[in-house]
Amino acid sequence: MKTAEVSDTSGARKGTAKRQSGRDTSSKIIRTAHELLTSGGYADFSMRNIADKAGIRLANLQYYYPKKEDLIQALMTYVGDLYDESYALRLKQAGNSPEERFEVALNFNLEDINDLDTRHFFIQLWPLLGMADNYTGKLLAKLYAPQLRQLSELISDLHPEASTLDVKLRAELLSSMLEGLMVVVLTPEADPSNLETLKKMAIRTAYQIAAG
């Protein structure tokens, strides 16, 4: 997962980020928060650290995001938008076949979880979300809502007779498999040939989950 420009500043406090300079500052704050988790740890995710790294005063950051929870919510929106854009770009390059589109999407996910920056970011984000919502799981569910929506659409195309509940459960199982691979498979010393074999197995298993 790569960084991008922040096109939506809706996570900022109402009434802020209306002028271009305000939108630029709000975007800079979000990108800095994203970069901090990509290269650092969740324990370092404080309003003061982010303000320092962004080169702005703490009071200026709090003008846009009064609480850390506000900033976390905006960061989640940013991440969701990144993946929506990436999915749309990949699928635009795919054909009309549901099987081809599904494989293109799976390849994107498998490439992404094999990226060290992606792995580091999410492994730091998960405990941060847990602490932010007192481990209720609500923020984690919100984080994965875009992925589940994307997978559900692909599964529905592959398996049009499946019920809404069936599609939802298949998408959740597939998402769990992908996130689990990010945690247990990726190591800098991993044999590329083994990873390629695993990738093929993952695509085959994912297709079995999706199509039934």
Protein backbone atom coordinates (compact mmCIF):
# COMPACT_ATOMS: atom_id res chain seq x y z
CA MET A 1 0.00 0.00 0.00
CA LYS A 2 1.48 3.32 -1.09
CA THR A 3 0.78 6.83 0.09
CA ALA A 4 -1.23 9.24 -2.01
CA GLU A 5 -2.67 12.70 -1.94
CA VAL A 6 -5.56 13.12 0.48
CA SER A 7 -8.51 14.15 -1.64
CA ASP A 8 -11.11 13.95 1.13
CA THR A 9 -10.68 16.02 4.29
CA SER A 10 -14.10 15.13 5.71
CA GLY A 11 -12.44 13.67 8.79
CA ALA A 12 -11.28 17.10 9.89
CA ARG A 13 -13.27 19.13 12.42
CA LYS A 14 -16.38 20.67 10.91
CA GLY A 15 -15.72 24.15 9.59
CA THR A 16 -12.00 23.57 9.01
CA ALA A 17 -10.05 22.68 5.86
CA LYS A 18 -12.30 24.85 3.69
CA ARG A 19 -9.60 26.93 2.03
CA GLN A 20 -6.81 25.38 -0.02
CA SER A 21 -4.21 26.16 2.66
CA GLY A 22 -6.38 24.41 5.25
CA ARG A 23 -6.92 21.40 3.00
CA ASP A 24 -3.16 21.21 2.42
CA THR A 25 -2.47 21.26 6.16
CA SER A 26 -5.13 18.66 6.89
CA SER A 27 -3.74 16.42 4.14
CA LYS A 28 -0.21 16.84 5.46
CA ILE A 29 -1.34 15.75 8.92
CA ILE A 30 -2.97 12.58 7.58
CA ARG A 31 0.00 11.66 5.42
CA THR A 32 2.31 12.20 8.38
CA ALA A 33 0.16 9.98 10.60
CA HIS A 34 0.24 7.30 7.91
CA GLU A 35 4.01 7.56 7.50
CA LEU A 36 4.53 7.39 11.26
CA LEU A 37 2.78 4.01 11.50
CA THR A 38 4.54 2.77 8.37
CA SER A 39 8.00 3.43 9.76
CA GLY A 40 7.45 3.60 13.54
CA GLY A 41 5.33 2.06 16.25
CA TYR A 42 1.82 2.54 17.60
CA ALA A 43 3.26 3.68 20.93
CA ASP A 44 4.71 6.69 19.09
CA PHE A 45 1.33 7.65 17.66
CA SER A 46 0.68 10.78 19.70
CA MET A 47 -0.68 14.14 18.66
CA ARG A 48 2.56 15.86 19.67
CA ASN A 49 4.77 13.44 17.71
CA ILE A 50 2.64 13.81 14.61
CA ALA A 51 2.65 17.60 14.90
CA ASP A 52 6.45 17.60 15.26
CA LYS A 53 6.93 15.31 12.28
CA ALA A 54 4.52 17.41 10.20
CA GLY A 55 6.39 20.57 11.16
CA ILE A 56 3.38 22.30 12.69
CA ARG A 57 2.36 23.39 16.18
CA LEU A 58 0.31 21.00 18.30
CA ALA A 59 -2.43 23.62 18.58
CA ASN A 60 -2.60 23.81 14.80
CA LEU A 61 -3.04 20.03 14.51
CA GLN A 62 -5.75 20.10 17.18
CA TYR A 63 -7.57 22.81 15.25
CA TYR A 64 -8.25 20.23 12.55
CA TYR A 65 -8.34 17.07 14.71
CA PRO A 66 -9.18 17.96 18.33
CA LYS A 67 -8.69 14.41 19.65
CA LYS A 68 -6.46 11.51 18.71
CA GLU A 69 -9.60 9.48 17.96
CA ASP A 70 -10.58 12.07 15.32
CA LEU A 71 -7.21 11.67 13.65
CA ILE A 72 -7.46 7.87 13.74
CA GLN A 73 -10.89 8.02 12.09
CA ALA A 74 -9.52 10.30 9.35
CA LEU A 75 -6.54 7.98 8.85
CA MET A 76 -8.91 5.02 8.40
CA THR A 77 -10.86 6.95 5.76
CA TYR A 78 -7.61 7.76 3.98
CA VAL A 79 -6.54 4.09 3.98
CA GLY A 80 -9.96 3.00 2.71
CA ASP A 81 -9.75 5.52 -0.13
CA LEU A 82 -6.28 4.27 -1.07
CA TYR A 83 -7.55 0.73 -1.44
CA ASP A 84 -10.68 1.79 -3.30
CA GLU A 85 -8.50 3.64 -5.81
CA SER A 86 -6.11 0.70 -6.16
CA TYR A 87 -8.94 -1.79 -6.67
CA ALA A 88 -10.60 0.43 -9.25
CA LEU A 89 -7.35 0.85 -11.19
CA ARG A 90 -6.60 -2.89 -11.23
CA LEU A 91 -10.14 -3.88 -12.19
CA LYS A 92 -10.21 -1.28 -14.95
CA GLN A 93 -7.29 -3.12 -16.53
CA ALA A 94 -9.01 -6.51 -16.20
CA GLY A 95 -11.44 -8.03 -18.65
CA ASN A 96 -15.15 -8.62 -18.12
CA SER A 97 -14.82 -12.21 -16.96
CA PRO A 98 -15.73 -12.59 -13.24
CA GLU A 99 -12.93 -15.16 -12.91
CA GLU A 100 -10.35 -12.82 -14.40
CA ARG A 101 -11.48 -9.88 -12.27
CA PHE A 102 -11.38 -12.02 -9.15
CA GLU A 103 -7.86 -13.23 -9.89
CA VAL A 104 -6.67 -9.69 -10.62
CA ALA A 105 -8.06 -8.51 -7.27
CA LEU A 106 -6.51 -11.46 -5.44
CA ASN A 107 -3.13 -10.84 -7.04
CA PHE A 108 -3.31 -7.22 -5.90
CA ASN A 109 -4.05 -8.30 -2.31
CA LEU A 110 -1.29 -10.90 -2.29
CA GLU A 111 1.24 -8.44 -3.68
CA ASP A 112 0.17 -5.88 -1.09
CA ILE A 113 0.50 -8.18 1.92
CA ASN A 114 3.94 -9.19 0.67
CA ASP A 115 5.06 -5.57 1.01
CA LEU A 116 7.08 -4.86 4.17
CA ASP A 117 5.65 -1.35 4.57
CA THR A 118 2.09 -2.68 4.38
CA ARG A 119 2.81 -5.36 6.93
CA HIS A 120 4.43 -2.92 9.34
CA PHE A 121 1.63 -0.39 8.99
CA PHE A 122 -1.21 -2.80 9.74
CA ILE A 123 0.56 -4.62 12.56
CA GLN A 124 0.98 -1.21 14.24
CA LEU A 125 -2.53 -0.02 13.35
CA TRP A 126 -4.39 -3.03 14.83
CA PRO A 127 -3.39 -2.42 18.49
CA LEU A 128 -3.87 1.33 18.04
CA LEU A 129 -7.48 0.75 16.98
CA GLY A 130 -8.00 -1.66 19.85
CA MET A 131 -6.86 0.86 22.42
CA ALA A 132 -8.89 3.65 20.76
CA ASP A 133 -12.23 1.82 21.06
CA ASN A 134 -11.48 -0.10 24.26
CA TYR A 135 -11.11 -3.35 22.28
CA THR A 136 -14.76 -3.49 21.21
CA GLY A 137 -13.72 -4.28 17.64
CA LYS A 138 -15.84 -1.48 16.18
CA LEU A 139 -12.95 0.41 14.61
CA LEU A 140 -11.41 -2.78 13.26
CA ALA A 141 -14.72 -3.66 11.62
CA LYS A 142 -14.90 -0.18 10.11
CA LEU A 143 -11.34 -0.50 8.81
CA TYR A 144 -12.13 -3.69 6.91
CA ALA A 145 -15.54 -2.62 5.62
CA PRO A 146 -14.13 -1.43 2.25
CA GLN A 147 -12.26 -4.70 1.69
CA LEU A 148 -15.32 -6.77 2.59
CA ARG A 149 -17.44 -4.68 0.23
CA GLN A 150 -14.95 -5.16 -2.60
CA LEU A 151 -14.65 -8.90 -2.01
CA SER A 152 -18.42 -9.28 -1.72
CA GLU A 153 -18.93 -7.66 -5.13
CA LEU A 154 -16.40 -9.99 -6.72
CA ILE A 155 -17.89 -13.06 -5.02
CA SER A 156 -21.40 -12.11 -6.10
CA ASP A 157 -20.22 -11.95 -9.71
CA LEU A 158 -18.63 -15.38 -9.40
CA HIS A 159 -21.53 -16.94 -7.50
CA PRO A 160 -24.68 -14.97 -8.48
CA GLU A 161 -27.08 -17.49 -6.93
CA ALA A 162 -25.52 -17.11 -3.48
CA SER A 163 -27.56 -15.38 -0.80
CA THR A 164 -26.50 -12.08 0.72
CA LEU A 165 -25.55 -13.85 3.95
CA ASP A 166 -23.56 -16.50 2.08
CA VAL A 167 -21.63 -13.84 0.17
CA LYS A 168 -20.94 -11.94 3.39
CA LEU A 169 -19.58 -15.04 5.14
CA ARG A 170 -17.41 -15.99 2.19
CA ALA A 171 -15.99 -12.45 2.02
CA GLU A 172 -15.22 -12.51 5.76
CA LEU A 173 -13.46 -15.86 5.47
CA LEU A 174 -11.46 -14.70 2.48
CA SER A 175 -10.47 -11.45 4.21
CA SER A 176 -9.37 -13.41 7.28
CA MET A 177 -7.20 -15.66 5.13
CA LEU A 178 -5.51 -12.70 3.45
CA GLU A 179 -4.81 -10.88 6.71
CA GLY A 180 -3.54 -14.08 8.32
CA LEU A 181 -1.07 -14.57 5.47
CA MET A 182 0.29 -11.09 6.08
CA VAL A 183 1.14 -12.02 9.68
CA VAL A 184 2.49 -15.56 9.39
CA VAL A 185 4.08 -15.81 5.94
CA LEU A 186 6.02 -12.69 5.18
CA THR A 187 9.67 -12.71 6.31
CA PRO A 188 12.66 -10.99 4.71
CA GLU A 189 14.42 -14.38 4.45
CA ALA A 190 11.52 -16.15 2.73
CA ASP A 191 12.42 -18.19 -0.34
CA PRO A 192 10.87 -16.43 -3.39
CA SER A 193 10.03 -19.77 -4.99
CA ASN A 194 8.16 -20.86 -1.86
CA LEU A 195 6.28 -17.57 -1.79
CA GLU A 196 5.26 -17.99 -5.43
CA THR A 197 4.00 -21.51 -4.71
CA LEU A 198 2.09 -20.24 -1.72
CA LYS A 199 0.60 -17.45 -3.82
CA LYS A 200 -0.75 -19.98 -6.34
CA MET A 201 -2.18 -22.09 -3.51
CA ALA A 202 -3.77 -19.01 -1.94
CA ILE A 203 -5.45 -18.03 -5.22
CA ARG A 204 -6.76 -21.57 -5.70
CA THR A 205 -8.08 -21.69 -2.13
CA ALA A 206 -9.58 -18.21 -2.42
CA TYR A 207 -11.42 -19.21 -5.58
CA GLN A 208 -12.83 -22.29 -3.82
CA ILE A 209 -14.05 -20.09 -0.95
CA ALA A 210 -15.60 -17.56 -3.31
CA ALA A 211 -17.22 -19.86 -5.85
CA GLY A 212 -18.14 -22.78 -3.61
